[in-house]
Amino acid sequence: MNRLGPGYKFVVAAGFWVCTNLAYAAPRIFVTNEGGDSVSVIDAATNQVTTTIAVGKRPRGIGVSPDGSEIYVAISGDNAIAVIDSESLAVIRTFQSGNDPETFAVHPNGNLYISKEEDAKASVYDPKSGELIAEIKVGIEPEGVAISPDGSRAIVTSESTNMLHVIAIPEHSIVANILVGARPRAASFSADGKVAYATSEISGEVKKVDVASGKIIGRMPLADNKAKPKDILPSRDGKQLFVAGGRANRVFVLDEKTLEIVDEIPVGNRVWGLALNQDGSRLYTTDGASDQVSVIDTHARDVVATIAVGKMPWGIVIRE
Amino acid sequence: MCYRQHVKSACQLLVLALPMLAFSALGQPLDIRIAFVGAPDSAAHHGALLGLDEAKVQGEFLGQRYSLAVLEPNLEATSNFTAFVVAAAPEILLRLAERFPSQPVFNVSQTADDLRADCHPNLLHVMASDEMRSKAIGQWQQANPEASEVTARAWHPAFEKYAATQLNKRFEQKYGFTMNDDAWSGWAAVKLLSDMIARSQTGDGATLLAAIRENLAFDGQKGMDLSFADTGQLRQPLLLVVGEKLIGEAPVRGIADVEDLDSLISTVCAK
C-alpha cells in the first residue's frame, strides 16, 4: 500500500466520495397504479409508502433512466409519458407518445422503446426532448419490450400475432420473428444478452430463445397451474427465472437451464409486475387485484412484507 | 456395387438437399386463398375481412400471402381454396363440407345443435351453439335466481377484458359498426386458421384440418385458449347480456369451474 504513495489514498477517498454522492441515499421503489391514476413511492429500507404522486389516467409501464435521476411513466389514458424527478418526486415534464402507450424499456443510452398497442408499432423516443427518433412496424397489439444489456437488441412481443420481434439497434430493423404461444406478454434478456425469456399469457407458458439464431431452445407450460404469466426476470446469478403467475397468484421460480419449476411463492391476487434489486436479494411484485406490493426474500423464497399501494398496481421499478 | 454406391451417394445428396429445398420453399411466400361463402355486406364477412387484415400482418413477418374471395352461396365453389368460411344456410354448409372433405369448412353463423350432432369431420363450428347459450343462461340463473330476460352472446361491443377492447376498437374503427357474434365468428375463423398456417407452414387443407382439430390453442381475445370439441364446436366462454348491458361471463363462477368450457357443451356425436 505504501508503495503506491499518499496519492493512492487520495484517489480512493475521492472515488469513495464520488460514489457515495452519486448513489442515492435511500433506494426507492416506484409503482404505477393503473386504477388509481397514481404512482406510489416506497422507501425500500422501511417498506413504507412515503408519497403518492397523481400522474394522469391509467399509468402502466414504468422505467428508470440509466443514471437513476428520472422515472418515466406511460400514461395510457393521456397518450403521454410523464417524467418524474426521482429525488424531488415532482412530475417535471410530460411528452406525447402517440396512442395508448403501455409498456416500454429504457435503452442504456437513455432512449425509450415504447410499444404502441393500437398502431402495431414500436417507437423510439428521446425522453429529454420528447422527440420521436424511429418507428418500427411490428405485429398486432405489441406489448412487452426488453432491451439487451449491451443495447444491441430489443425484443417486442405482439400479443395478437403471437410473435417475438428481435430488433437490431441502432439499425432499428427486425432481424428475427419468432412464433410463440398465444398472447406473448413480457420478455427479458440474460445478463450476457445471448438468451431471452418470454411469457405467453393465454397458452400459459415460458419460452427460452437463442437471440442470435432466433430459435426457441426451451419451453415450459405453466397452464396446469392456471397461470396467466406476465413479467419474467432472471435472477442476478442467472441460475433461476422468476415468473409472475397472474391469476395463479404465485411467483414461479424456474431453473434457468431446464425450465423446471423449482418453487412457487404465493403472493397477492393477479400478480403482474416484477422488479429485482441490484444485489438480487429482494424481488418486488405488483399484485394487481390485491392493491399491494409483495416483497420476496429471494434466498428464503418467502414473502417478507406486503405493502398496500394504490388501486390495481401494474408496473414497478427500483431506483437504487 | 458401383451402381449401388452411386445410388447411395445420390440418395445421401438428396437427403442433404431436401432441407435446403424446404428452406428455399420457405423463402417464397406461401399463397393462401380463403373463400368466404355468404353475403358481402354481412357482419360475418366484415369479421372475416378484419381477420384477413391481421393474417396479412402476420404473413408479412412469417412468409404467407393471404386473399379472401367472396362466393355466392348458390354458385358452385371450386376446390383451390385452403378453407371455406361460411355464413349461409345449413344445407349450404353441409353441401360444402361433403364436396370438399379435406378442407376445413367454418360455420360462422348457424347455431343449430343438430348440425353439431352430425359431426362432419371437416365442419368446424366457430359460432356458439344454441345449447351453449342455454347452458350459459342456466348457469347464470342458478347463480342469480331473480335473473330474467338474460341472453347469451359469443361477443359484445362492451366487452373489455382480455384485450377485447382492442379487438372491438379495431373492428369499429374500420367498419363503422360494432362487433357482434357473427363478426367475431368470422374474425375468429380466419384468425385461428392463419395462426395454424404460420405454425405448420402449409396451405394444405387436410394437414391444417387435422392440426386445428388436434393442436389448437387459439386466443380469441376472450381470456382462454380455445379448441374444438369432437363435435367440431369451438369451446368458448359466452357473455351474458340483459337488454344491451353486459352483466357477466359463462362458465359462471360458483356454478362451474370458470375454465371448464365443456360445462357449456353436452352434445355428442349422434353416429
XYZ file of C-alpha atoms in Angstrom:
591
model
C 0.000 0.000 0.000
C 2.776 2.408 0.942
C 4.441 1.680 -2.367
C 1.605 3.483 -4.068
C 2.283 6.625 -2.107
C -0.124 9.055 -0.490
C -1.734 9.801 -3.858
C -3.378 6.387 -3.791
C -5.278 7.173 -0.626
C -6.432 10.425 -2.153
C -7.739 8.671 -5.259
C -9.539 6.073 -3.154
C -11.024 8.762 -0.940
C -12.077 10.833 -3.938
C -13.574 7.768 -5.617
C -15.454 6.945 -2.486
C -16.797 10.483 -2.258
C -17.947 10.450 -5.877
C -19.567 7.049 -5.489
C -21.396 7.831 -2.293
C -22.583 11.124 -3.679
C -23.737 9.616 -6.958
C -25.585 6.799 -5.238
C -28.910 7.826 -3.801
C -29.239 7.884 -0.060
C -32.491 5.954 0.044
C -33.362 3.277 -2.518
C -36.882 3.875 -3.720
C -39.468 1.704 -5.385
C -41.913 3.282 -7.830
C -45.225 1.564 -8.598
C -47.841 2.585 -11.183
C -51.424 2.208 -10.005
C -53.455 1.655 -13.173
C -56.783 2.018 -11.391
C -55.610 4.777 -9.054
C -54.125 7.124 -11.689
C -51.087 7.470 -9.461
C -47.549 6.343 -8.685
C -46.773 5.037 -5.186
C -43.259 5.720 -3.925
C -41.922 3.182 -1.421
C -38.864 3.609 0.806
C -37.052 0.303 0.232
C -35.396 0.482 3.664
C -38.667 0.665 5.600
C -41.125 -0.831 3.058
C -43.385 2.167 3.681
C -45.189 4.229 1.054
C -43.794 7.727 1.548
C -45.501 9.581 -1.303
C -48.294 9.066 -3.804
C -47.971 11.082 -6.991
C -51.001 11.894 -9.182
C -49.789 11.325 -12.746
C -52.792 11.022 -15.092
C -55.130 8.375 -16.430
C -54.242 4.678 -16.366
C -50.497 4.715 -15.687
C -48.972 1.363 -16.675
C -45.392 0.947 -17.946
C -42.626 2.440 -15.818
C -38.854 2.767 -16.228
C -35.850 4.450 -14.713
C -33.207 6.500 -16.568
C -29.717 4.930 -16.735
C -28.404 7.487 -14.207
C -31.364 6.990 -11.871
C -32.349 10.646 -11.886
C -35.644 10.279 -13.754
C -38.608 7.924 -13.651
C -40.686 7.505 -16.814
C -44.360 6.539 -16.647
C -46.586 5.569 -19.589
C -49.904 7.334 -19.052
C -52.082 5.151 -21.253
C -55.239 7.240 -20.830
C -53.487 10.500 -21.730
C -51.313 9.145 -24.593
C -48.242 10.540 -22.866
C -45.081 9.765 -20.951
C -44.711 11.568 -17.627
C -41.217 12.236 -16.300
C -40.768 12.251 -12.515
C -37.667 13.597 -10.779
C -36.593 10.636 -8.652
C -35.360 12.906 -5.828
C -37.941 15.700 -5.627
C -40.733 13.330 -6.807
C -42.246 16.129 -8.886
C -43.584 15.494 -12.383
C -41.070 17.670 -14.218
C -42.389 17.237 -17.766
C -44.591 15.121 -19.985
C -44.441 14.413 -23.679
C -46.938 12.977 -26.134
C -46.138 9.456 -27.209
C -48.988 8.525 -29.556
C -51.964 6.282 -28.936
C -52.276 4.366 -25.683
C -48.645 3.770 -24.636
C -48.465 0.683 -22.456
C -45.050 -0.798 -21.926
C -41.548 0.381 -22.709
C -37.918 -0.309 -21.949
C -35.088 2.150 -21.315
C -32.019 1.734 -23.524
C -28.570 2.143 -21.885
C -28.255 5.355 -23.990
C -31.381 6.732 -22.310
C -33.878 6.357 -25.177
C -37.284 4.796 -24.590
C -38.556 1.894 -26.717
C -42.346 2.033 -26.456
C -44.909 -0.497 -27.696
C -47.941 1.178 -29.260
C -50.757 -1.255 -28.965
C -53.201 0.419 -31.323
C -50.736 1.286 -34.049
C -48.885 -2.054 -34.332
C -45.604 -0.195 -33.940
C -42.680 0.126 -31.589
C -41.490 3.716 -31.280
C -38.200 5.117 -30.071
C -38.268 8.401 -28.156
C -35.605 10.628 -26.665
C -37.124 11.381 -23.261
C -35.019 14.535 -22.825
C -36.583 16.256 -25.825
C -39.690 14.126 -26.299
C -38.597 13.686 -29.898
C -39.674 10.624 -31.891
C -36.475 9.042 -33.207
C -37.729 5.943 -35.019
C -40.766 3.770 -35.625
C -40.652 0.054 -36.265
C -43.613 -1.812 -37.724
C -44.409 -4.895 -35.655
C -47.346 -7.297 -35.204
C -50.811 -6.579 -33.827
C -51.135 -5.433 -30.205
C -47.451 -5.015 -29.378
C -46.940 -5.320 -25.640
C -43.727 -6.324 -23.873
C -40.417 -4.614 -24.631
C -36.968 -5.713 -23.486
C -33.512 -4.403 -24.368
C -30.329 -6.468 -24.172
C -27.840 -5.274 -21.542
C -25.355 -4.150 -24.245
C -28.115 -2.244 -26.049
C -27.675 -4.026 -29.391
C -31.039 -5.813 -29.476
C -34.629 -5.151 -28.475
C -37.433 -7.666 -28.265
C -41.035 -6.574 -28.750
C -43.869 -9.054 -28.224
C -47.003 -8.801 -30.361
C -49.901 -10.253 -28.447
C -52.389 -10.798 -31.220
C -49.902 -12.138 -33.783
C -48.124 -14.346 -31.243
C -44.604 -13.256 -32.068
C -41.371 -12.015 -30.571
C -39.752 -9.491 -32.903
C -35.994 -9.214 -32.454
C -34.883 -5.700 -33.445
C -31.290 -4.651 -34.174
C -30.155 -1.380 -32.581
C -29.179 1.195 -33.866
C -30.440 -0.005 -37.297
C -33.973 -0.471 -35.955
C -34.547 -3.326 -38.367
C -36.232 -6.603 -37.482
C -33.726 -9.459 -37.612
C -35.995 -12.304 -36.445
C -39.691 -13.030 -35.944
C -40.268 -15.884 -33.547
C -43.694 -17.515 -33.344
C -44.529 -18.413 -29.728
C -47.591 -19.451 -27.700
C -50.807 -17.447 -27.678
C -50.632 -13.875 -26.366
C -46.950 -13.248 -25.587
C -46.776 -10.631 -22.826
C -43.338 -9.923 -21.459
C -39.713 -10.665 -22.312
C -36.297 -10.236 -20.732
C -32.680 -10.942 -21.605
C -29.988 -12.925 -19.804
C -27.108 -10.837 -18.403
C -24.904 -11.698 -21.411
C -27.753 -10.914 -23.838
C -27.442 -14.277 -25.600
C -30.692 -15.724 -24.364
C -34.147 -14.206 -23.973
C -37.137 -15.386 -21.993
C -40.786 -14.685 -22.771
C -44.172 -15.466 -21.272
C -47.344 -16.281 -23.201
C -50.446 -15.395 -21.248
C -53.114 -17.492 -22.959
C -51.019 -20.576 -23.644
C -49.681 -20.182 -20.095
C -46.055 -20.934 -20.869
C -42.489 -19.708 -20.793
C -40.253 -19.787 -23.859
C -36.483 -19.552 -23.930
C -34.941 -18.199 -27.113
C -31.446 -18.114 -28.566
C -31.208 -14.485 -29.626
C -28.563 -14.869 -32.372
C -30.354 -17.676 -34.237
C -33.903 -16.629 -33.359
C -34.634 -20.240 -32.364
C -36.732 -21.465 -29.456
C -34.461 -23.543 -27.223
C -36.784 -24.270 -24.317
C -40.440 -24.305 -23.352
C -42.242 -24.843 -20.078
C -46.017 -24.846 -19.727
C -47.411 -23.376 -16.531
C -51.018 -23.734 -17.693
C -51.755 -26.725 -15.480
C -51.375 -24.335 -12.612
C -53.938 -21.966 -14.162
C -51.220 -19.380 -14.544
C -51.600 -16.475 -16.913
C -47.962 -15.447 -16.698
C -46.806 -11.892 -17.248
C -43.432 -10.491 -16.156
C -40.338 -12.693 -16.289
C -36.859 -11.921 -14.908
C -33.649 -13.910 -14.492
C -32.091 -13.922 -11.014
C -28.885 -11.894 -10.688
C -26.748 -15.043 -10.768
C -28.650 -16.181 -13.870
C -29.483 -19.574 -12.383
C -33.188 -19.025 -11.921
C -36.104 -17.299 -13.594
C -38.866 -15.537 -11.716
C -42.269 -15.552 -13.411
C -45.275 -13.512 -12.263
C -48.099 -16.054 -12.452
C -51.041 -13.678 -12.967
C -54.231 -15.335 -11.782
C -52.246 -18.235 -10.288
C -51.480 -15.680 -7.528
C -47.946 -17.020 -7.286
C -44.442 -16.280 -8.414
C -42.941 -19.316 -10.134
C -39.235 -19.962 -9.709
C -37.805 -21.873 -12.682
C -34.424 -23.452 -13.163
C -32.851 -21.396 -15.964
C -31.316 -24.438 -17.681
C -34.169 -26.942 -17.566
C -37.083 -24.503 -17.069
C -38.390 -26.917 -14.419
C -40.458 -25.250 -11.719
C -38.326 -25.419 -8.586
C -40.541 -23.354 -6.325
C -43.810 -21.438 -6.147
C -44.183 -18.428 -3.887
C -47.762 -17.435 -3.007
C -48.332 -13.683 -3.303
C -51.437 -11.492 -3.736
C -54.073 -11.781 -6.452
C -53.267 -11.202 -10.131
C -49.526 -10.775 -9.811
C -48.304 -8.947 -12.927
C -45.181 -6.850 -12.379
C -41.717 -7.843 -11.108
C -38.612 -5.889 -10.099
C -35.372 -7.199 -8.668
C -32.966 -5.133 -6.587
C -29.336 -4.672 -7.598
C -27.841 -7.398 -5.376
C -30.663 -9.773 -6.236
C -31.761 -10.345 -2.656
C -35.250 -8.860 -2.965
C -37.937 -9.385 -5.577
C -40.892 -6.982 -5.586
C -44.227 -7.907 -7.170
C -47.319 -5.899 -8.076
C -50.389 -7.869 -7.029
C -52.964 -6.157 -9.256
C -56.202 -7.361 -7.683
C -54.911 -7.086 -4.097
C -53.759 -3.448 -4.409
C -50.428 -4.387 -2.879
C -46.742 -4.975 -3.473
C -45.207 -8.188 -2.100
C -41.561 -8.207 -1.038
C -39.847 -11.575 -1.547
C -36.599 -12.687 0.045
C -35.119 -14.487 -2.974
C -32.880 -16.761 -0.885
C -35.578 -17.931 1.520
C -38.154 -17.652 -1.301
C -40.632 -16.184 1.142
C -42.749 -13.071 1.247
C -41.204 -10.913 3.979
C -43.538 -7.915 3.653
C -46.635 -6.720 1.847
C -47.151 -3.031 1.154
C -50.583 -1.525 0.443
C -50.378 0.750 -2.608
C -52.959 2.350 -4.945
C -55.670 0.674 -6.968
C -54.567 -2.020 -9.450
C -50.773 -1.738 -9.215
C -49.235 -2.606 -12.597
C -45.595 -1.626 -13.229
C -42.715 -1.457 -10.785
C -39.094 -0.213 -10.848
C -36.366 0.291 -8.268
C -34.048 3.282 -8.153
C -31.005 2.413 -6.077
C -21.781 -52.417 -56.443
C -20.561 -49.292 -58.079
C -24.069 -48.536 -59.220
C -25.389 -49.110 -55.707
C -22.804 -46.791 -54.307
C -23.779 -44.172 -56.819
C -27.393 -44.591 -55.851
C -26.433 -44.383 -52.202
C -24.452 -41.188 -52.646
C -27.177 -39.766 -54.817
C -29.616 -40.569 -52.027
C -27.335 -39.001 -49.479
C -27.110 -35.911 -51.624
C -30.866 -35.812 -51.933
C -31.296 -36.186 -48.173
C -28.873 -33.312 -47.707
C -30.597 -31.260 -50.355
C -34.150 -31.765 -49.103
C -33.923 -29.471 -46.115
C -32.352 -26.873 -48.402
C -35.235 -27.249 -50.841
C -37.631 -26.858 -47.960
C -35.743 -23.780 -46.860
C -35.920 -22.199 -50.300
C -39.623 -23.019 -50.363
C -39.920 -21.050 -47.123
C -38.166 -18.164 -48.833
C -41.074 -17.879 -51.276
C -44.240 -16.508 -49.686
C -46.943 -19.127 -49.334
C -50.108 -18.088 -51.192
C -53.225 -18.814 -49.161
C -56.655 -18.445 -50.723
C -59.652 -18.477 -48.411
C -63.265 -18.481 -49.617
C -65.990 -16.598 -47.810
C -69.420 -18.000 -48.666
C -72.187 -15.575 -47.751
C -73.436 -12.041 -48.196
C -70.692 -9.454 -48.813
C -72.464 -6.925 -46.564
C -72.876 -9.385 -43.669
C -71.286 -8.841 -40.249
C -69.592 -12.228 -40.623
C -67.887 -11.072 -43.825
C -66.619 -7.911 -42.145
C -65.277 -10.029 -39.294
C -63.530 -12.296 -41.801
C -62.052 -9.204 -43.504
C -60.597 -7.981 -40.204
C -59.183 -11.475 -39.644
C -57.708 -11.295 -43.153
C -56.023 -7.948 -42.405
C -54.477 -9.405 -39.273
C -53.424 -12.581 -41.081
C -51.697 -10.390 -43.681
C -49.721 -8.605 -40.968
C -48.555 -11.917 -39.533
C -47.901 -13.270 -43.029
C -45.606 -10.341 -43.840
C -43.338 -11.391 -40.992
C -43.594 -15.145 -41.446
C -43.931 -15.618 -45.195
C -47.599 -16.043 -46.113
C -49.707 -14.065 -48.577
C -53.461 -14.133 -47.957
C -56.526 -13.431 -50.041
C -60.236 -13.822 -49.342
C -62.718 -14.368 -52.163
C -66.456 -13.894 -51.660
C -68.537 -16.665 -53.213
C -72.278 -16.505 -53.644
C -73.888 -19.340 -51.667
C -75.717 -20.631 -54.725
C -72.720 -20.856 -57.002
C -70.626 -23.968 -57.212
C -67.398 -23.426 -55.318
C -64.091 -24.556 -56.734
C -61.539 -26.590 -54.865
C -58.496 -24.347 -54.973
C -59.147 -22.764 -51.609
C -57.357 -23.672 -48.405
C -60.559 -23.294 -46.387
C -64.153 -22.052 -46.520
C -65.640 -19.551 -44.096
C -69.397 -19.890 -44.374
C -72.230 -17.603 -43.271
C -75.067 -19.362 -45.075
C -77.916 -21.831 -44.558
C -77.237 -25.291 -43.043
C -77.805 -27.064 -46.367
C -75.078 -24.958 -47.991
C -72.692 -25.712 -45.133
C -73.358 -29.432 -45.453
C -73.015 -29.384 -49.236
C -69.627 -27.654 -48.997
C -68.427 -29.970 -46.247
C -69.302 -33.019 -48.351
C -67.951 -31.662 -51.598
C -64.573 -30.655 -50.067
C -63.957 -33.325 -47.434
C -60.275 -32.466 -46.932
C -60.788 -28.706 -46.482
C -61.817 -27.059 -43.219
C -65.329 -25.571 -43.564
C -66.002 -22.993 -40.842
C -69.580 -22.312 -39.767
C -69.673 -18.696 -38.597
C -73.430 -18.069 -38.488
C -75.553 -21.148 -37.719
C -76.416 -22.055 -34.122
C -78.493 -25.266 -34.563
C -77.479 -28.153 -32.292
C -78.270 -30.903 -34.804
C -75.563 -29.552 -37.119
C -73.087 -30.265 -34.314
C -74.508 -33.711 -33.557
C -73.940 -34.639 -37.234
C -70.198 -34.485 -36.604
C -68.910 -33.889 -40.090
C -65.155 -34.381 -39.832
C -64.359 -31.142 -41.660
C -67.189 -28.927 -40.389
C -65.925 -26.591 -37.682
C -68.485 -24.507 -35.792
C -66.897 -21.275 -34.646
C -70.331 -19.826 -33.899
C -71.571 -20.717 -30.409
C -74.437 -23.227 -30.482
C -77.981 -22.907 -29.099
C -77.085 -25.444 -26.432
C -74.076 -23.446 -25.206
C -76.263 -20.359 -24.936
C -78.988 -22.088 -22.953
C -76.431 -23.708 -20.633
C -74.776 -20.329 -20.065
C -78.150 -18.785 -19.213
C -78.962 -21.757 -16.973
C -75.723 -21.320 -15.023
C -76.389 -17.616 -14.650
C -79.943 -18.139 -13.422
C -78.733 -20.761 -10.957
C -76.331 -18.185 -9.510
C -78.855 -15.336 -9.771
C -82.350 -16.850 -9.246
C -84.020 -13.460 -9.713
C -82.453 -13.038 -13.163
C -84.792 -12.888 -16.142
C -84.602 -11.978 -19.812
C -80.950 -12.914 -19.954
C -79.385 -13.686 -23.322
C -76.032 -15.324 -24.018
C -73.734 -13.989 -26.714
C -70.455 -15.025 -28.259
C -69.316 -11.401 -28.295
C -70.374 -7.937 -27.135
C -69.145 -4.455 -28.072
C -68.922 -3.502 -24.390
C -66.670 -6.477 -23.561
C -63.359 -5.040 -22.325
C -61.363 -7.758 -20.596
C -58.611 -9.843 -22.185
C -57.868 -7.193 -24.822
C -61.487 -7.391 -26.047
C -61.373 -3.582 -26.002
C -58.600 -3.635 -28.597
C -60.470 -6.029 -30.878
C -63.722 -4.047 -30.564
C -61.830 -0.845 -31.388
C -60.086 -2.341 -34.408
C -63.397 -3.551 -35.795
C -65.457 -0.442 -35.112
C -62.803 1.965 -36.388
C -62.503 0.017 -39.609
C -66.153 -0.673 -40.449
C -68.140 1.932 -38.517
C -70.368 -0.520 -36.656
C -69.901 -2.692 -33.609
C -68.694 -6.278 -33.486
C -71.406 -8.892 -32.874
C -71.481 -12.712 -32.677
C -71.298 -13.193 -36.441
C -68.486 -10.674 -36.854
C -66.472 -12.252 -34.032
C -67.002 -15.726 -35.506
C -65.887 -14.588 -38.970
C -62.822 -12.926 -37.468
C -62.009 -15.935 -35.288
C -62.280 -18.426 -38.187
C -59.704 -16.574 -40.320
C -57.508 -15.782 -37.334
C -57.290 -19.330 -35.984
C -56.721 -20.672 -39.495
C -53.914 -18.203 -40.215
C -52.272 -18.852 -36.869
C -52.213 -22.581 -37.623
C -50.858 -21.888 -41.135
C -48.000 -19.857 -39.626
C -47.244 -22.641 -37.163
C -47.366 -25.505 -39.673
C -46.039 -23.563 -42.696
C -48.506 -25.172 -45.081
C -51.575 -24.238 -47.080
C -52.718 -27.855 -47.360
C -56.310 -28.103 -46.171
C -56.150 -31.668 -44.849
C -52.981 -31.031 -42.815
C -54.479 -27.855 -41.387
C -57.782 -29.547 -40.601
C -56.002 -32.240 -38.585
C -53.809 -29.667 -36.797
C -56.777 -27.421 -35.977
C -58.790 -30.335 -34.588
C -55.904 -31.698 -32.553
C -53.490 -28.926 -31.577
C -55.417 -25.670 -31.494
C -54.771 -23.264 -28.610
C -56.414 -20.160 -30.030
C -56.529 -16.756 -28.366
C -59.991 -15.489 -29.275
C -59.402 -12.430 -27.050
C -61.787 -13.967 -24.532
C -59.105 -14.793 -21.934
C -58.685 -18.522 -22.575
C -57.090 -20.799 -25.112
C -59.852 -22.153 -27.337
C -60.050 -25.539 -29.034
C -62.607 -27.672 -30.902
C -64.708 -30.381 -29.257
C -65.250 -33.732 -31.023
C -68.484 -32.395 -32.482
C -66.499 -29.685 -34.244
C -67.817 -26.993 -31.880
C -65.330 -24.302 -30.766
C -65.235 -24.282 -26.969
C -65.505 -20.706 -25.774
C -66.711 -18.546 -22.894
C -70.001 -16.744 -23.516
C -71.192 -13.324 -22.397
C -74.433 -12.735 -20.541
C -76.465 -9.731 -21.536
C -79.627 -8.085 -20.190
C -81.138 -5.531 -22.512
C -77.933 -4.400 -24.158
C -75.979 -4.426 -20.913
C -73.147 -6.884 -20.351
C -73.674 -8.483 -16.935
C -71.405 -11.499 -16.759
C -69.485 -14.346 -18.321
C -70.049 -18.081 -18.570
C -68.901 -20.549 -17.305
C -70.378 -18.792 -14.282
C -68.138 -18.578 -11.221
C -69.546 -20.535 -8.286
C -71.684 -22.749 -10.528
C -68.941 -24.169 -12.723
C -65.159 -24.003 -12.867
C -64.673 -20.809 -14.916
C -62.062 -22.575 -17.041
C -64.307 -25.582 -17.735
C -65.614 -24.639 -21.171
C -67.125 -28.127 -21.528
C -69.619 -27.174 -18.843
C -71.439 -25.375 -21.703
C -71.424 -28.387 -24.032
C -73.075 -31.785 -23.699
C -73.876 -32.575 -27.348
C -72.073 -35.664 -28.539
C -71.806 -37.174 -31.988
C -75.072 -38.864 -32.972
C -73.333 -41.550 -35.018
